């Protein structure tokens, strides 16, 4: 799946402009998906997994993407443990990748290692990425930049998104994986959460992912957007 995603990321970098936007409603319309920031400057590809609940294998996939495609991974769990702001770390990664791409080193890949079980999560991600794609003269400065967690990007950047979506969701397998987690994961059943709280939070994520899955698959499968629908997350072999 990581190898296929790396190929899809390359396709996204070579073809269309930044590939996602959302609304507060249940599903971002396809026409809005194509209305991301206009191409400008070097290309940076962001790979994200949609409609996959915790325990689905997203972080393992991201590590494989790092190992096979040289991706920079921004992890929400690691940010929480290190008491860092995820959005700020994502913007730092995009800024560094933009400088790398601006030096003619190809299209860098960033792995967005955060749960996106519903359309609202995709909308939030795109909101942050569109801020990254602003030209330098439109970036916040001073106290405003600090408050928003913004970093001025030294060069214009064309952010493109590669969507990865599971063919199906196996809630039982996800829960079994969560039961094996330690406290390095924010969502765990190892004693750092109140009894029953982990299962409750997991169930909320699972139900949201199950509802959104068909529409998320349509987004990923839409021609020319560099997306991928895969069965690898729950392949027991």
PDB file of C-alpha atoms in Angstrom, residues 61 101 110 116 143 150 175 207 230:
ATOM      1  CA  UNK A  61       1.397   2.857   6.758  1.00  0.00           C
ATOM      2  CA  UNK A 101      11.610  21.490  -3.752  1.00  0.00           C
ATOM      3  CA  UNK A 110       4.724  14.632   3.693  1.00  0.00           C
ATOM      4  CA  UNK A 116      -9.382  11.899   9.391  1.00  0.00           C
ATOM      5  CA  UNK A 143       2.074  38.205  17.046  1.00  0.00           C
ATOM      6  CA  UNK A 150       1.984  30.124  11.232  1.00  0.00           C
ATOM      7  CA  UNK A 175     -10.187  -2.709  18.416  1.00  0.00           C
ATOM      8  CA  UNK A 207     -19.066   5.039  13.324  1.00  0.00           C
ATOM      9  CA  UNK A 230      -6.648  -0.222  -0.971  1.00  0.00           C
TER      10      UNK A 230
END
